[in-house]
Coordinates of C-alpha atoms in Angstrom, one line a residue:
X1 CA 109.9 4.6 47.3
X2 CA 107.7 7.6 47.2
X3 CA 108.7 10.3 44.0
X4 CA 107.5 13.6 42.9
X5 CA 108.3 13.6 39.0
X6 CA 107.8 17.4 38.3
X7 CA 107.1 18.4 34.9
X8 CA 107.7 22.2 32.7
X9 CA 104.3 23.2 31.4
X10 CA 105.6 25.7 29.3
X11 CA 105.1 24.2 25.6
X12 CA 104.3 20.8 24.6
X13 CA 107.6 18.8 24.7
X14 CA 108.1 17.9 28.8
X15 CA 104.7 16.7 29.0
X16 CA 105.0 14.7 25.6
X17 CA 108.3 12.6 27.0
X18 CA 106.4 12.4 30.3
X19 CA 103.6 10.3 28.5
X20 CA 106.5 7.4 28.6
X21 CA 108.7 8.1 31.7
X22 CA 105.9 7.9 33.9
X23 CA 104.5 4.5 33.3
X24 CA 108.3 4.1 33.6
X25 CA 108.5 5.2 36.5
X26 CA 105.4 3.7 38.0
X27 CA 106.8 0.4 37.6
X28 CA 109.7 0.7 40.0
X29 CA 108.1 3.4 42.7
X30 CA 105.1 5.7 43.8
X31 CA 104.8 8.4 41.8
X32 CA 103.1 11.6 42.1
X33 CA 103.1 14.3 39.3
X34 CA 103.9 18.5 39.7
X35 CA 103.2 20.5 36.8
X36 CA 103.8 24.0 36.5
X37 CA 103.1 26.5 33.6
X38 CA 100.5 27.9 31.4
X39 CA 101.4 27.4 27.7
X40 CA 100.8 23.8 27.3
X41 CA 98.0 22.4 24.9
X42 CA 98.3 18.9 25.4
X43 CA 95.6 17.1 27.4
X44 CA 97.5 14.6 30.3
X45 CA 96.2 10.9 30.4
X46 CA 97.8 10.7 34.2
X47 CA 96.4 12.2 37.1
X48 CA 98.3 15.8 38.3
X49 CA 99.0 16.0 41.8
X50 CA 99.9 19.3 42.2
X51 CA 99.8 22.3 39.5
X52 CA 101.1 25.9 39.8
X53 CA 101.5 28.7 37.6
X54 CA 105.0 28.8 37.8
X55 CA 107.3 30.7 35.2
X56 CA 105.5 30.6 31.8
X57 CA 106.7 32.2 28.6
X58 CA 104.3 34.1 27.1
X59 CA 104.5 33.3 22.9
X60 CA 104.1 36.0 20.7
X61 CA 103.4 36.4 17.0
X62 CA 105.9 37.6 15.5
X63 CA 108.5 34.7 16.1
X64 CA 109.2 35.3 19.6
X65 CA 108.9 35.3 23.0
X66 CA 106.5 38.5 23.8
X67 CA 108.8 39.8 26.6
X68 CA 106.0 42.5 28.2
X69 CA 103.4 39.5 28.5
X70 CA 105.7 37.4 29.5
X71 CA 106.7 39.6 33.0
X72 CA 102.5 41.2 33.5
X73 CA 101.8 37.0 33.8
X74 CA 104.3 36.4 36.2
X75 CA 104.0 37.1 39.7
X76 CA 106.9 37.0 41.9
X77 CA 105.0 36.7 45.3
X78 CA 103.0 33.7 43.9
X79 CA 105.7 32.3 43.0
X80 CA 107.8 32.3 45.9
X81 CA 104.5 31.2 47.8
X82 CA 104.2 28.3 45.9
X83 CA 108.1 27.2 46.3
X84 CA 108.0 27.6 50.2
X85 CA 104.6 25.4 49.9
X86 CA 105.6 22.8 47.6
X87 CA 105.7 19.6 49.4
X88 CA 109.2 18.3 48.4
X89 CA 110.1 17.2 51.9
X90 CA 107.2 14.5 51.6
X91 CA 109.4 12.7 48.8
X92 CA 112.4 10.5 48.9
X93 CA 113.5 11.6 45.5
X94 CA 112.2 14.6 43.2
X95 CA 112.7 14.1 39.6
X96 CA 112.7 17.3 37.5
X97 CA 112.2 18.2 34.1
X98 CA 113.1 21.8 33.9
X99 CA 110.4 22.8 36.1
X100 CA 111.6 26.3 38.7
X101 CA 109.0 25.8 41.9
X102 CA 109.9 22.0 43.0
X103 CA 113.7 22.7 41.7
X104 CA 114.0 25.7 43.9
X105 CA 112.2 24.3 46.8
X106 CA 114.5 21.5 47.1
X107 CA 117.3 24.0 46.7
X108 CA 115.9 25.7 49.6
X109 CA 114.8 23.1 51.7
X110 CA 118.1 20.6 51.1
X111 CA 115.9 18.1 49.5
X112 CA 117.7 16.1 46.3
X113 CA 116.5 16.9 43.3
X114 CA 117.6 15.1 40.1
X115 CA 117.3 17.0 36.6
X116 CA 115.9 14.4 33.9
X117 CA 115.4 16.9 30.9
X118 CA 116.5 18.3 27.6
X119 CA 117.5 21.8 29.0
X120 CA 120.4 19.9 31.3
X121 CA 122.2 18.7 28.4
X122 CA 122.8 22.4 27.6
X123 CA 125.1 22.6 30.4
X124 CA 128.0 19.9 28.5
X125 CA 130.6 21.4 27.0
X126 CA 130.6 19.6 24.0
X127 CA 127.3 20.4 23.2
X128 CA 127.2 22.9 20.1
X129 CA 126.7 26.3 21.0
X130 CA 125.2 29.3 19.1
X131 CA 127.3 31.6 17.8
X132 CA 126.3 34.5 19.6
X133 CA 126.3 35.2 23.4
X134 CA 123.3 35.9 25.5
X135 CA 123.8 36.1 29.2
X136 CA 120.0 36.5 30.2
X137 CA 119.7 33.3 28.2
X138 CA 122.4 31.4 29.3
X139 CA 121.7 32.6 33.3
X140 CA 118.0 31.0 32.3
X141 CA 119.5 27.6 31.6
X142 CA 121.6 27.9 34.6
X143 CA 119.6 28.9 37.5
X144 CA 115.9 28.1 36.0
X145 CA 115.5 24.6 37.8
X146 CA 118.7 24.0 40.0
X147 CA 119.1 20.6 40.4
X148 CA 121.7 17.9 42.5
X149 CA 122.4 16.1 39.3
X150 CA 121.6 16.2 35.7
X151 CA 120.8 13.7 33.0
X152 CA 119.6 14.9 29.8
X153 CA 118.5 14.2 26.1
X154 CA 119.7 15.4 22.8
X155 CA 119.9 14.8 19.3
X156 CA 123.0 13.0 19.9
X157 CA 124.4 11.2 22.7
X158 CA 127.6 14.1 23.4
X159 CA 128.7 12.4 26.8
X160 CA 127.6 9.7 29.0
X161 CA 125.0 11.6 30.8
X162 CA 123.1 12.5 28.1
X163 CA 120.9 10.0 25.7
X164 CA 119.2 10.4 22.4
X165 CA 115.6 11.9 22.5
X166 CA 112.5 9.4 24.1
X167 CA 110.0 8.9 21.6
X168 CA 106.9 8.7 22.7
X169 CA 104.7 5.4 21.4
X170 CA 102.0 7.6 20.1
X171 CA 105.1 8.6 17.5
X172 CA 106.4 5.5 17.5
X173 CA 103.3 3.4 16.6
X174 CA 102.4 5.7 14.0
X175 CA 101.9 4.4 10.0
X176 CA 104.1 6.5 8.0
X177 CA 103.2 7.8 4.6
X178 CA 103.3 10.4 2.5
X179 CA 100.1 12.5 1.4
X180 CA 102.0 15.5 0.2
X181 CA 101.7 18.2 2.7
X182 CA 104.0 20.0 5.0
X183 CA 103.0 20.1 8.5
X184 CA 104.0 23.6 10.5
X185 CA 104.2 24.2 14.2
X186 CA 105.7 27.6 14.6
X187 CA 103.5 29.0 18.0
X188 CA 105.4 32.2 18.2
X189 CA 104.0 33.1 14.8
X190 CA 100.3 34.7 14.0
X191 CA 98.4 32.9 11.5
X192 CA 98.7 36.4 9.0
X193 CA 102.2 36.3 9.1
X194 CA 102.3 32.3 8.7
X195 CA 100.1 32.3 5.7
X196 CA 101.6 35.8 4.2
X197 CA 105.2 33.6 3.7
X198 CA 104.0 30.2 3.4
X199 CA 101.1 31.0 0.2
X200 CA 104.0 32.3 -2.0
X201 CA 105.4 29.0 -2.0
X202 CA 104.9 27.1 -5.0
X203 CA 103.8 23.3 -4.9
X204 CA 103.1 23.0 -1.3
X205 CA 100.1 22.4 0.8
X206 CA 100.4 23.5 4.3
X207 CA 98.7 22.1 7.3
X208 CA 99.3 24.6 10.2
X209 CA 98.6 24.1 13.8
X210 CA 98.2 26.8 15.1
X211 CA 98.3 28.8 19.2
X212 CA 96.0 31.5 17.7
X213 CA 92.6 30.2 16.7
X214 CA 89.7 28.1 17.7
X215 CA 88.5 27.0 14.2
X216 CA 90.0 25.5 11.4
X217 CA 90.2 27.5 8.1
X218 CA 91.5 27.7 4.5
X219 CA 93.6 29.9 3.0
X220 CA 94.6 29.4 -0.5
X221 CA 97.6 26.0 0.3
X222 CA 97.3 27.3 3.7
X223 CA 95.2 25.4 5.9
X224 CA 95.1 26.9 9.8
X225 CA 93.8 24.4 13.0
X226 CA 93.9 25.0 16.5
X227 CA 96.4 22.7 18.2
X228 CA 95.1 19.3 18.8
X229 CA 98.3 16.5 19.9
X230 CA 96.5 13.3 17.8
X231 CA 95.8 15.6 14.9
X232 CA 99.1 16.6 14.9
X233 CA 100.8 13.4 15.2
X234 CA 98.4 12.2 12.2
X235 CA 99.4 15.0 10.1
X236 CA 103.6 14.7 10.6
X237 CA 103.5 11.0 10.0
X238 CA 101.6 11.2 6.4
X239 CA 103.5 14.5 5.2
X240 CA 106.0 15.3 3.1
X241 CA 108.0 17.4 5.7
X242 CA 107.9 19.2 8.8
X243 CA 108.5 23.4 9.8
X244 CA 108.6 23.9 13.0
X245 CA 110.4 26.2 15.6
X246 CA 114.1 24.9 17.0
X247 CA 112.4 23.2 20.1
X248 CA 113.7 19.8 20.9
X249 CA 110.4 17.3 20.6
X250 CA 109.3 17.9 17.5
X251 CA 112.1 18.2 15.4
X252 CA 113.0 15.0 17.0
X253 CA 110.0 13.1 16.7
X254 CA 110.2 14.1 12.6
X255 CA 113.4 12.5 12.0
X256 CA 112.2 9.5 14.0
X257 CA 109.4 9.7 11.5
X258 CA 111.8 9.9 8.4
X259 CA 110.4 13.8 7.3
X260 CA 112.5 16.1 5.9
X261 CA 112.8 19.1 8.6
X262 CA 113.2 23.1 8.7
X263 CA 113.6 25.1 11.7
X264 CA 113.1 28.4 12.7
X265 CA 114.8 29.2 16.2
X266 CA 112.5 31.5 18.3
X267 CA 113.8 34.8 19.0
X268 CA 114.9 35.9 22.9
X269 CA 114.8 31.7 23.2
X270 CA 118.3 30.3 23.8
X271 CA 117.7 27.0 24.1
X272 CA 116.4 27.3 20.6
X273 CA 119.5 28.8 19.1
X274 CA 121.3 25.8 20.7
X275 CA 119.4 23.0 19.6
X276 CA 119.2 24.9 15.9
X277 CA 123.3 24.1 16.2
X278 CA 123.0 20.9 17.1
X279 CA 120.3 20.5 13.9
X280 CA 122.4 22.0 11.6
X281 CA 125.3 19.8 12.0
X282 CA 123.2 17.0 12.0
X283 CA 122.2 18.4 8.2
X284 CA 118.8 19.9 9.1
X285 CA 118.8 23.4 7.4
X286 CA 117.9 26.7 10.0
X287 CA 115.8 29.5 8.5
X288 CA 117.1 32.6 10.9
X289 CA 113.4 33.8 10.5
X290 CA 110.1 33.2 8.5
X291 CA 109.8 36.3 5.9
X292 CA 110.5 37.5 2.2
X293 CA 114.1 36.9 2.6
X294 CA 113.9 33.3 3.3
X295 CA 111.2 32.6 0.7
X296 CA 113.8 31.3 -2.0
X297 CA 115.5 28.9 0.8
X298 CA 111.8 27.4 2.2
X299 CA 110.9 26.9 -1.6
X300 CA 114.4 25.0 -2.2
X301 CA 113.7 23.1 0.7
X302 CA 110.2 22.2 0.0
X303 CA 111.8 21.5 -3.6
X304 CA 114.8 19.1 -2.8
X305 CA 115.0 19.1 0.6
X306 CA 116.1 15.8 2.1
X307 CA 114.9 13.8 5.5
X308 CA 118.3 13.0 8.1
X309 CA 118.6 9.8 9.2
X310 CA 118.6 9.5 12.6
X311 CA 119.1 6.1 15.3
X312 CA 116.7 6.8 18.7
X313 CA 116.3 3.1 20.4
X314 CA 113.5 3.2 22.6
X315 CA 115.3 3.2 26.2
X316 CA 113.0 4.8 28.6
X317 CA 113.0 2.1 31.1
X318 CA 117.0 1.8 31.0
X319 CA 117.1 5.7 31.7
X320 CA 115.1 5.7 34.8
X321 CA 116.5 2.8 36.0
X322 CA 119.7 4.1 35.5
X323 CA 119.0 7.4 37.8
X324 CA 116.7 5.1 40.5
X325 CA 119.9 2.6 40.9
X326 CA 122.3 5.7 41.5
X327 CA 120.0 8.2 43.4
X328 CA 118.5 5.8 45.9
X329 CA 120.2 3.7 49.2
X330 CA 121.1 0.2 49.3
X331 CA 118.0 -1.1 50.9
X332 CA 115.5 0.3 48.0
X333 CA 118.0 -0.8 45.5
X334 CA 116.8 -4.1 46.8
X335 CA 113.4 -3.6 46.1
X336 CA 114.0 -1.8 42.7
X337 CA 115.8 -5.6 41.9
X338 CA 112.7 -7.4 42.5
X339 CA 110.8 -5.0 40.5
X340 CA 113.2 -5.3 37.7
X341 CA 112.7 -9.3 37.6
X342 CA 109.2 -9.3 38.0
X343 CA 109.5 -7.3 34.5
X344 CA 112.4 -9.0 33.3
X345 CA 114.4 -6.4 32.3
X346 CA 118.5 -6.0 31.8
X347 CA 118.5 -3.6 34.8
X348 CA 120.0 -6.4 37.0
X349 CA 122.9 -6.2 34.9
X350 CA 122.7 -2.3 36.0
X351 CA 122.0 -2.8 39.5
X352 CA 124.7 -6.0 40.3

């Protein structure tokens, strides 16, 4: 078995779960890896077969998506150059997570294509929604990465296609403490605006990593540093809590961690504004946006706020076996079995 595993670029979350489903994966099949997108700031440790600009949205700084970059980066004749050239037909299986030029080649070239990805989960209808409508957004989750089948992650497990987040062993290895600061990722923020809010907050020390600088400095309790993944992952598991935007990873990698959590969904980003619902009933307080307003509610979190306890088993093998054994014919089910004993792992109990 020969399988592309295609991978959204765009942010940091897709390529942090891919750190785990792809030694996953490379125990059962051949795997080559597609990644597409230009906002990423993690560094890969697995070698990146193909790579293309894809559709990338462009962060801005004041807590949202900066529309006007977002359409001058793309390029419409690239990208439909790239989805005629992409090599799906070489593959007897593409595995997608939320990533538009391998999706809609195998959309145009009849090839299956099997979403694996938060984004799909989106698509249940008992998954909480937001309480406002936004077509663009909702036609984004739709028709981004078209797939033949979806499986999907979530803070909870809402049917029985989607499961509870991976967390990736660099999280789940981790020493957990508590040195007192509050770690921040908000990317669609500028650091002026960041530390503005975030000084006028009494007993906290922030440590902000930030999309918009190349050097660390201090401000006041405000401490700014480019992005750095290890650094990061250091910082969440000895601090006191975590603020961060209403993406998917992070929030759920600092519940895993046992840190209280704040999110702050990012404007003209859907996905966010779903995943902020899901939070919230899960306990997790929403700040609508970071400013003067919300000042009072950041300091009574910082002041009282509480971590949620959460339950993610580490299941990453079960997943993927779980779409090989139902996405592949009888005679490579076979040799998936033989794999599965040479591991000994419960997929026979799967697979018979």
């Amino acid at each position: 078995m020969k399988i592309l595993y295609a991978i959204q670029g765009t942010g940091n979350g897709h390529l942090s779960r891919a750190m785990d489903v792809i030694p996953a994966l490379e125990k059962r099949v051949t795997v080559d890896v597609l990644i597409s997108g230009i906002q990423a700031d993690l560094k890969v440790p697995f070698p990146v077969k193909y790579r293309y600009d894809g559709l990338s949205f462009i962060f801005g700084k004041g807590g949202g998506v900066d529309i006007l970059k977002t359409f001058r980066r793309a390029s419409v004749r690239r990208l439909i150059r790239d989805i005629k050239s992409c090599p799906v037909q070489d593959y007897d299986l593409v595995i997608n997570d939320f990533e538009p030029v391998s999706a809609w080649a195998c959309r145009i070239k009849g090839i299956k294509c099997i979403a694996l990805s938060h984004q799909s989960a989106l698509r249940s209808s008992l998954v909480p929604k937001p309480k406002h409508a936004d077509w663009m957004g909702s036609q984004i989750l739709k028709n981004y990465a078209p797939a033949s089948d979806y499986y999907s992650f979530h803070f909870r497990k809402y049917d029985n296609k989607i499961f509870t987040p991976i967390i990736r062993n660099d999280i789940r290895n981790q020493e957990i403490t508590d040195m007192g600061h509050f770690t921040v990722y908000l990317p669609a923020y500028g650091d002026k605006k960041l530390i503005k809010n975030l000084a006028k907050i009494k007993n906290a020390k922030w440590e902000v990593f930030s999309k918009h600088t190349t050097k660390d400095y201090s401000q006041g309790n405000v401490h700014i540093q480019p992005i750095d993944g290890m650094k990061f992952v250091q910082s969440m598991a000895a601090s006191a809590g975590v603020l961060c935007g209403a993406g998917f990873e992070t929030p759920a990698e600092a519940m895993y961690l046992t840190k209280k959590l704040m999110v702050i969904p990012m404007k003209r980003q859907y996905e966010q504004h779903f995943n902020a619902e899901s939070l919230r009933e899960l306990g997790v307080p929403v700040l609508p946006k970071l400013g003067k307003k919300s000042r009072k509610v950041l300091q009574e979190w910082v002041d009282e706020g509480k971590e949620i306890p959460v339950y993610f088993p580490e299941q990453t093998q079960f997943i993927i076996d779980k779409v090989l054994q139902e996405h592949i014919s009888a005679p490579e089910i076979e040799e998936v079995k033989k794999k599965a004993l040479l591991f000994s792992l419960p997929i026979l109990k799967i697979l018979s």
